[in-house]
XYZ file of C-alpha atoms in Angstrom:
76
model
C -5.295 -138.264 324.962
C -5.751 -137.844 321.267
C -6.526 -140.310 318.506
C -2.929 -140.248 317.242
C -1.657 -141.582 320.603
C -4.222 -144.367 320.530
C -3.297 -145.166 316.930
C 0.399 -145.305 317.743
C -0.233 -147.618 320.705
C -2.336 -150.019 318.655
C 0.084 -149.896 315.730
C 2.959 -150.795 318.069
C 1.076 -153.465 320.039
C -1.108 -154.817 317.188
C -4.153 -155.432 319.435
C -5.513 -154.408 322.813
C -8.604 -154.755 324.970
C -10.664 -151.651 325.735
C -10.163 -152.206 329.466
C -6.371 -152.293 328.987
C -6.488 -149.141 326.883
C -8.580 -147.415 329.556
C -5.935 -148.264 332.142
C -3.017 -147.309 329.874
C -4.454 -143.922 328.913
C -6.354 -143.236 332.148
C -9.493 -142.690 330.093
C -13.118 -143.751 330.273
C -13.914 -146.816 328.143
C -16.805 -144.977 326.439
C -14.470 -142.180 325.328
C -12.066 -144.767 323.926
C -14.871 -146.583 322.131
C -15.732 -143.361 320.315
C -12.157 -142.963 319.117
C -11.905 -146.644 318.216
C -15.123 -146.426 316.197
C -13.643 -143.488 314.273
C -10.500 -145.510 313.540
C -12.665 -148.472 312.551
C -14.649 -146.348 310.062
C -11.338 -145.210 308.554
C -10.252 -148.853 308.167
C -7.330 -148.629 310.560
C -8.620 -150.947 313.280
C -11.204 -153.661 313.556
C -13.147 -154.937 316.517
C -12.514 -158.628 316.963
C -15.458 -160.983 317.451
C -16.820 -161.637 320.939
C -15.104 -164.510 322.750
C -11.758 -163.761 321.088
C -9.181 -164.535 323.780
C -6.783 -161.789 324.726
C -3.058 -162.350 324.452
C -2.582 -162.359 328.226
C -3.552 -165.979 328.705
C -4.623 -165.523 332.331
C -8.237 -166.716 331.704
C -9.570 -164.556 334.560
C -11.908 -162.447 332.404
C -15.118 -163.681 330.864
C -14.231 -163.708 327.136
C -17.737 -162.529 326.297
C -17.087 -159.252 328.127
C -13.677 -158.454 326.629
C -13.671 -156.000 323.698
C -10.505 -156.333 321.644
C -9.442 -154.063 318.809
C -6.727 -154.916 316.324
C -4.635 -152.629 314.104
C -5.199 -153.510 310.448
C -3.783 -150.605 308.464
C -0.709 -151.722 306.536
C 2.531 -150.544 308.069
C 4.464 -148.332 305.647
């Protein structure tokens, strides 16, 4: 997986949890975090605060353990 695939996914879905991205791309969460940090430095994504609920609404995960990133770059 390359950063452009991750960018496209987040751009299309607006936000995603690291654990969901790891499942979607069959990648290690630490590898994804590195790419997400690069995108964050470039101002394309932001990490949402701890305890931000995911969009799933199932309430099975501890919100304190869920890392959610959101696409913030304006869509052209």
